[in-house]
Amino acid sequence: MQAIITAVGGYVPEYRLTNQVLETIIDTNDEWIKTRTGISERRILQGKHNGVSTMIIPAVQQIIDKKNLDPMEIDCIICGTTTADNVFPGVSNEVAYRIGAKNAYGFDLSAACSGFLFALTVGANLIESKRHKKVIVVGADKMSSIVNYSDRTTCMLFGDGAGAVLLEGTEEKLGFMDSILRSDGSGKDFLYMKGGGSSNPPSFDTVLGNQHVVFQEGQQVFKVAVKAMAGVCVDIMKKNNLSNKDIDWLVPHQANLRIINATVERMDISMDRVTINIEKFGNTTAATIPLCLWEWEKKFKKGQNIILTSFGGGFTWGATWIKWAY
Ligand code: UT7
């Protein structure tokens, strides 16, 4: 039994936070942001009390509509996210309830920018073990809820969005072929939120100290990200005897165009086989990969080899090889 993606859904909010608008908020300029990151604008979810579920629900609903799916048939919903509506419970429960998936259980998976990739492996295993027939895997983040808009070194990077896939099973040699997932806790202090967790619960001090926002030492993260993401892509190719000619598409996490370029160079593949939408969405954390799948879905062809790859806080990173199934 092979796990295959049989539908993709996505959602990005309407409001575009452009580099020009950022120029009015922080000491930056369009040229610097574009050259250093590749980003021109990012989408921001507006509206008081609109949490990440506000974006996940329409993304999953698209899948239900496309496939004419009875939500009662969904067995499980896994959401890779760092920005659930609440610290607890997981947003997956809310999503299941709101789409009418009464037979499904759900849980959130915390792996920062690698949340979708890690959740995909878990979901694929649930299908391939024949435990479940239909699993929804989501990657979604409302980064604007945890970004410090006075920190010019991080706020220009992030945006909001949600993407989702439906996993089902097939006897054909398609879908989920292999996955290499990695994490290294020694990188924690370079990219994390200082306050709000159980080691440093919310208090006046954490609020006054602006500790409920993303803290990142950009250069340190950049160095490790380039090495790790490119390295794991080459590893999965070697492990499976895949040459650069065998790779039809690379779907990389969209954190920085320079990290993507370095990965493409190491894999020695051409740029027209790489999904890139960082210029318009920025880094949507767990949502970058499913949003690329959503945007490129019509270009993928049955049987094509696709490598999905990510790097993020934790550190967490990985590469997954799939054969597109439709
Ligand atoms: O998805 C999770 C993983 N995250 C990542 O992969 C992000 C990894 N890091 C990066 O993408 C990059 O490190 C950044 C885009 C965050 C920063 O780019 P950089 O080339 O590493 O810049 P830098 O931090 O070395 O800063 C260079 C200069 C500094 O000025 P000085 O000290 O040379 O005078 C910064 O203060 O650029 C300055 N700078 C800015 N200038 C204009 C930093 N941010 C800005 C800004 N606008 N927004």
Coordinates of C-alpha atoms and ligand atoms in Angstrom, one line a residue:
M1 CA 0.0 0.0 0.0
Q2 CA 1.4 3.4 -1.0
A3 CA 0.2 6.7 0.4
I4 CA -0.7 9.2 -2.4
I5 CA -1.7 12.9 -2.4
T6 CA -5.1 12.9 -4.2
A7 CA -6.0 16.6 -3.7
V8 CA -4.5 19.9 -2.6
G9 CA -6.2 23.0 -1.1
G10 CA -4.8 26.4 -0.1
Y11 CA -5.7 29.7 1.3
V12 CA -3.9 33.0 1.6
P13 CA -5.5 36.1 3.1
E14 CA -6.3 39.1 0.9
Y15 CA -4.2 41.8 2.5
R16 CA -0.8 42.3 0.9
L17 CA 1.9 43.7 3.2
T18 CA 4.4 45.1 0.6
N19 CA 8.0 46.1 1.0
Q20 CA 6.9 49.7 0.4
V21 CA 4.5 49.5 3.4
L22 CA 7.3 48.0 5.5
E23 CA 9.5 51.0 4.6
T24 CA 7.0 53.2 6.5
I25 CA 7.2 51.0 9.6
I26 CA 10.9 50.0 10.0
D27 CA 14.2 51.2 8.7
T28 CA 14.4 49.1 5.5
N29 CA 14.0 49.4 1.8
D30 CA 12.6 47.3 -1.0
E31 CA 16.0 46.8 -2.7
W32 CA 17.6 45.3 0.5
I33 CA 14.7 43.0 1.2
K34 CA 14.4 41.7 -2.4
T35 CA 18.2 41.2 -2.8
R36 CA 18.7 39.5 0.6
T37 CA 15.5 37.4 0.7
G38 CA 13.6 37.5 -2.7
I39 CA 10.5 38.7 -1.0
S40 CA 8.3 41.6 -2.4
E41 CA 5.2 41.1 -0.3
R42 CA 3.5 38.8 2.1
R43 CA -0.2 38.1 3.0
I44 CA -1.5 39.1 6.4
L45 CA -4.6 37.8 8.0
Q46 CA -6.7 40.6 9.4
G47 CA -9.7 40.7 11.7
K48 CA -9.7 40.5 15.5
H49 CA -9.7 37.0 16.9
N50 CA -9.1 35.4 13.4
G51 CA -6.7 32.6 14.3
V52 CA -5.0 30.2 12.0
S53 CA -8.2 28.1 11.7
T54 CA -9.7 30.9 9.7
M55 CA -7.2 30.0 6.9
I56 CA -7.1 26.2 7.4
I57 CA -10.9 25.7 7.2
P58 CA -11.2 27.2 3.6
A59 CA -8.1 25.2 2.5
V60 CA -9.6 21.9 3.7
Q61 CA -13.0 22.8 2.4
Q62 CA -11.5 23.2 -1.1
I63 CA -10.4 19.6 -0.9
I64 CA -13.8 18.5 0.2
D65 CA -15.4 20.4 -2.7
K66 CA -12.9 19.3 -5.3
K67 CA -13.2 15.6 -4.4
N68 CA -16.9 15.8 -3.5
L69 CA -15.8 14.2 -0.3
D70 CA -18.1 13.4 2.6
P71 CA -16.4 14.9 5.6
M72 CA -17.6 11.8 7.6
E73 CA -15.1 9.7 5.6
I74 CA -12.1 11.6 6.9
D75 CA -10.3 9.5 9.5
C76 CA -7.7 11.9 10.8
I77 CA -6.5 15.5 10.5
I78 CA -2.9 16.5 11.3
C79 CA -2.0 20.1 11.4
G80 CA 1.6 21.2 11.2
T81 CA 1.6 24.6 12.9
T82 CA 3.4 26.8 15.4
T83 CA 0.5 29.2 15.7
A84 CA -2.6 27.3 16.7
D85 CA -5.6 29.3 17.7
N86 CA -4.8 28.6 21.3
V87 CA -1.8 27.1 23.3
F88 CA -4.2 24.2 23.8
P89 CA -6.2 22.4 22.6
G90 CA -4.8 21.7 19.1
V91 CA -6.4 23.6 16.2
S92 CA -7.0 20.2 14.4
N93 CA -9.9 19.5 16.7
E94 CA -11.5 22.8 15.8
V95 CA -11.0 22.2 12.1
A96 CA -12.5 18.7 12.3
Y97 CA -15.5 20.1 14.1
R98 CA -16.0 23.0 11.8
I99 CA -15.8 21.0 8.5
G100 CA -18.2 18.3 9.9
A101 CA -15.5 15.6 10.1
K102 CA -17.3 13.9 13.1
N103 CA -15.5 10.6 12.7
A104 CA -12.1 12.1 12.6
Y105 CA -9.6 12.7 15.4
G106 CA -7.0 15.4 15.0
F107 CA -3.8 16.6 16.5
D108 CA -1.2 19.3 15.9
L109 CA 2.4 18.7 15.2
S110 CA 5.0 21.2 16.2
A111 CA 8.1 21.2 14.0
A112 CA 8.2 24.9 13.0
C113 CA 8.9 25.3 9.2
S114 CA 9.2 21.5 8.9
G115 CA 5.7 21.0 10.4
F116 CA 4.1 20.0 7.1
L117 CA 6.9 17.6 6.0
F118 CA 6.9 15.9 9.3
A119 CA 3.1 15.7 9.4
L120 CA 3.1 14.3 5.9
T121 CA 5.3 11.4 6.9
V122 CA 3.1 10.6 9.9
G123 CA 0.0 10.8 7.7
A124 CA 1.6 8.6 5.0
N125 CA 2.4 6.0 7.6
L126 CA -1.2 5.9 8.8
I127 CA -2.3 5.2 5.2
E128 CA 0.4 2.7 4.5
S129 CA -0.2 0.7 7.7
K130 CA -3.8 0.5 6.4
R131 CA -5.0 2.0 9.7
H132 CA -6.7 4.8 7.9
K133 CA -8.1 5.4 4.4
K134 CA -8.4 9.2 4.3
V135 CA -6.0 11.6 6.2
I136 CA -5.9 15.3 5.8
V137 CA -2.4 16.9 6.4
V138 CA -2.2 20.6 6.9
G139 CA 0.6 23.1 7.0
A140 CA -0.5 26.5 8.3
D141 CA 0.7 29.5 10.2
K142 CA -0.4 32.9 11.2
M143 CA 3.1 34.3 11.6
S144 CA 1.8 37.8 11.9
S145 CA 0.5 36.9 15.4
I146 CA 4.1 36.2 16.6
V147 CA 6.2 38.6 14.6
N148 CA 7.7 41.7 16.1
Y149 CA 7.0 44.5 13.7
S150 CA 9.7 46.6 15.2
D151 CA 12.5 44.0 14.5
R152 CA 13.6 44.7 11.0
T153 CA 15.8 41.6 10.9
T154 CA 12.8 39.2 11.1
C155 CA 9.5 41.0 10.4
M156 CA 10.1 41.3 6.6
L157 CA 10.5 37.6 6.3
F158 CA 7.1 36.2 7.4
G159 CA 3.6 36.0 6.1
D160 CA 0.3 34.1 6.8
G161 CA -1.2 31.2 4.9
A162 CA -2.5 27.6 4.9
G163 CA -2.2 24.6 2.7
A164 CA -3.7 21.1 2.9
V165 CA -3.5 17.8 1.2
L166 CA -5.7 14.7 1.2
L167 CA -3.8 11.4 1.6
E168 CA -5.3 8.1 0.4
G169 CA -3.9 4.7 -0.5
T170 CA -3.1 3.0 -3.8
E171 CA -1.6 -0.3 -4.9
E172 CA 0.2 1.5 -7.7
K173 CA 3.9 2.5 -7.3
L174 CA 3.1 6.1 -6.8
G175 CA 3.1 8.6 -4.0
F176 CA 5.2 8.5 -0.9
M177 CA 8.6 6.9 -1.9
D178 CA 11.0 7.9 0.9
S179 CA 11.7 10.5 3.5
I180 CA 14.7 11.6 5.6
L181 CA 13.7 13.7 8.6
R182 CA 16.2 15.3 11.0
S183 CA 16.2 17.4 14.1
D184 CA 19.0 19.0 16.2
G185 CA 18.0 20.6 19.5
S186 CA 21.4 22.3 19.8
G187 CA 20.0 24.9 17.3
K188 CA 17.1 25.9 19.5
D189 CA 18.4 29.2 20.8
F190 CA 18.9 30.6 17.3
L191 CA 15.2 30.6 16.3
Y192 CA 12.5 30.4 18.9
M193 CA 10.0 32.2 21.1
K194 CA 11.5 33.1 24.4
G195 CA 8.3 33.5 26.5
G196 CA 5.0 31.8 26.8
G197 CA 6.1 28.2 27.1
S198 CA 6.2 26.1 30.3
S199 CA 9.9 27.1 31.0
N200 CA 9.0 30.8 30.9
P201 CA 5.3 31.2 31.3
P202 CA 3.5 34.4 30.3
S203 CA 4.0 37.2 32.9
F204 CA 4.3 41.0 33.0
D205 CA 8.0 40.5 32.5
T206 CA 7.7 38.4 29.4
V207 CA 5.3 40.9 27.9
L208 CA 7.3 43.9 28.8
G209 CA 10.5 42.1 27.5
N210 CA 8.7 41.5 24.2
Q211 CA 9.3 37.7 24.5
H212 CA 6.1 36.5 22.8
V213 CA 7.5 37.0 19.4
V214 CA 9.9 35.2 17.0
F215 CA 13.5 35.6 18.0
Q216 CA 16.0 34.7 15.3
E217 CA 19.8 35.0 14.8
G218 CA 19.4 35.2 11.1
Q219 CA 23.0 34.6 10.0
Q220 CA 23.4 31.6 12.2
V221 CA 20.2 30.1 10.9
F222 CA 21.1 30.9 7.3
K223 CA 24.5 29.1 7.5
V224 CA 23.0 25.9 8.9
A225 CA 19.9 26.0 6.7
V226 CA 22.0 26.2 3.5
K227 CA 24.1 23.2 4.5
A228 CA 21.2 21.1 5.9
M229 CA 18.6 21.6 3.3
A230 CA 21.0 21.1 0.4
G231 CA 22.6 18.2 2.2
V232 CA 19.4 16.3 2.9
C233 CA 18.3 16.7 -0.7
V234 CA 21.5 15.2 -2.0
D235 CA 21.3 12.4 0.6
I236 CA 17.8 11.4 -0.5
M237 CA 18.9 11.4 -4.1
K238 CA 21.9 9.2 -3.4
K239 CA 20.0 6.9 -1.1
N240 CA 17.5 6.2 -3.9
N241 CA 19.9 6.3 -6.9
L242 CA 18.2 9.4 -8.3
S243 CA 20.2 11.5 -10.6
N244 CA 19.5 15.2 -11.3
K245 CA 17.8 14.2 -14.5
D246 CA 15.3 12.0 -12.6
I247 CA 14.0 15.0 -10.5
D248 CA 11.0 16.6 -12.2
W249 CA 10.3 19.1 -9.5
L250 CA 11.9 20.5 -6.3
V251 CA 9.4 22.0 -3.8
P252 CA 11.5 23.8 -1.2
H253 CA 10.6 25.6 1.9
Q254 CA 10.4 29.3 1.1
A255 CA 12.5 31.0 3.8
N256 CA 15.1 32.8 1.6
L257 CA 15.6 32.7 -2.1
R258 CA 19.4 32.4 -1.5
I259 CA 18.9 29.2 0.5
I260 CA 16.7 27.8 -2.3
N261 CA 19.4 28.8 -4.9
A262 CA 22.1 27.0 -2.9
T263 CA 20.0 23.9 -2.7
V264 CA 19.3 23.9 -6.4
E265 CA 23.0 24.4 -7.2
R266 CA 24.0 21.4 -5.0
M267 CA 21.3 19.2 -6.6
D268 CA 22.4 20.5 -10.0
I269 CA 18.9 20.9 -11.3
S270 CA 17.5 23.7 -13.4
M271 CA 15.6 26.6 -11.9
D272 CA 12.5 26.0 -14.1
R273 CA 11.9 22.8 -12.2
V274 CA 11.7 24.6 -8.8
T275 CA 8.5 26.0 -7.3
I276 CA 9.1 29.5 -6.0
N277 CA 6.5 31.8 -4.7
I278 CA 8.5 33.5 -1.9
E279 CA 8.3 36.9 -3.7
K280 CA 4.5 37.1 -3.1
F281 CA 3.9 35.1 0.1
G282 CA 7.2 35.4 2.1
N283 CA 7.9 32.7 4.6
T284 CA 4.6 31.2 5.8
T285 CA 6.5 28.6 8.0
A286 CA 4.6 25.3 7.8
A287 CA 2.5 26.5 4.9
T288 CA 5.2 27.1 2.3
I289 CA 5.4 23.6 0.9
P290 CA 1.6 22.9 0.7
L291 CA 1.0 26.4 -0.8
C292 CA 3.5 25.5 -3.5
L293 CA 1.8 22.2 -4.2
W294 CA -1.5 24.1 -4.4
E295 CA -0.1 26.6 -6.8
W296 CA 1.7 24.1 -9.0
E297 CA -0.8 21.3 -8.8
K298 CA -2.0 21.7 -12.4
K299 CA 1.6 21.6 -13.7
F300 CA 2.5 18.3 -12.0
K301 CA 2.0 15.2 -14.1
K302 CA 1.2 11.6 -12.9
G303 CA 4.4 9.7 -12.1
Q304 CA 6.7 12.8 -11.9
N305 CA 9.4 12.7 -9.2
I306 CA 9.1 15.5 -6.7
I307 CA 11.4 16.3 -3.8
L308 CA 9.9 18.3 -1.0
T309 CA 12.4 19.9 1.4
S310 CA 12.3 22.1 4.5
F311 CA 14.5 23.7 7.2
G312 CA 13.2 25.4 10.3
G313 CA 13.4 26.2 14.0
G314 CA 14.4 23.4 16.3
F315 CA 16.4 22.9 14.2
T316 CA 14.2 20.6 12.1
W317 CA 14.8 19.7 8.5
G318 CA 14.2 17.0 5.9
A319 CA 13.5 15.8 2.4
T320 CA 10.6 13.7 1.1
W321 CA 10.5 12.0 -2.3
I322 CA 7.0 11.5 -3.8
K323 CA 5.8 10.4 -7.2
W324 CA 2.8 12.6 -8.2
A325 CA -0.3 10.5 -8.4
Y326 CA -2.7 12.4 -10.7
Ligands
UT7_1 O1 12.3 29.4 8.0 C1 13.0 29.3 9.1 C2 14.5 29.4 8.9 N1 14.8 30.8 8.7 C3 15.7 31.1 7.8 O2 16.1 30.3 7.0 C4 16.2 32.6 7.8 C5 17.7 32.5 7.7 N2 18.3 33.8 7.6 C6 18.2 34.7 6.6 O3 17.4 34.5 5.7 C7 19.0 35.9 6.6 O4 20.0 35.8 7.6 C8 18.3 37.3 6.8 C9 17.4 37.6 5.6 C10 17.4 37.2 8.1 C11 19.3 38.4 7.0 O5 20.1 38.5 5.8 P1 21.7 38.6 6.0 O6 22.3 38.6 4.7 O7 22.1 37.4 6.9 O8 21.9 40.0 6.7 P2 22.6 40.3 8.1 O9 21.9 39.8 9.2 O10 24.1 39.8 7.9 O11 22.6 41.8 8.1 C12 23.4 42.6 7.1 C13 23.1 44.1 7.3 C14 23.2 44.5 8.8 O12 23.7 45.8 8.8 P3 25.3 46.0 9.2 O13 25.5 45.4 10.6 O14 26.1 45.3 8.2 O15 25.4 47.5 9.2 C15 21.8 44.5 9.3 O16 21.6 45.4 10.4 O17 21.8 44.4 7.0 C16 21.1 45.0 8.0 N3 19.7 44.7 8.0 C17 18.8 45.3 7.3 N4 18.9 46.4 6.5 C18 17.8 46.8 5.8 C19 19.1 43.7 8.7 N5 17.8 43.7 8.4 C20 17.6 44.7 7.5 C21 16.4 45.2 6.9 N6 16.6 46.3 6.0 N7 15.2 44.6 7.0

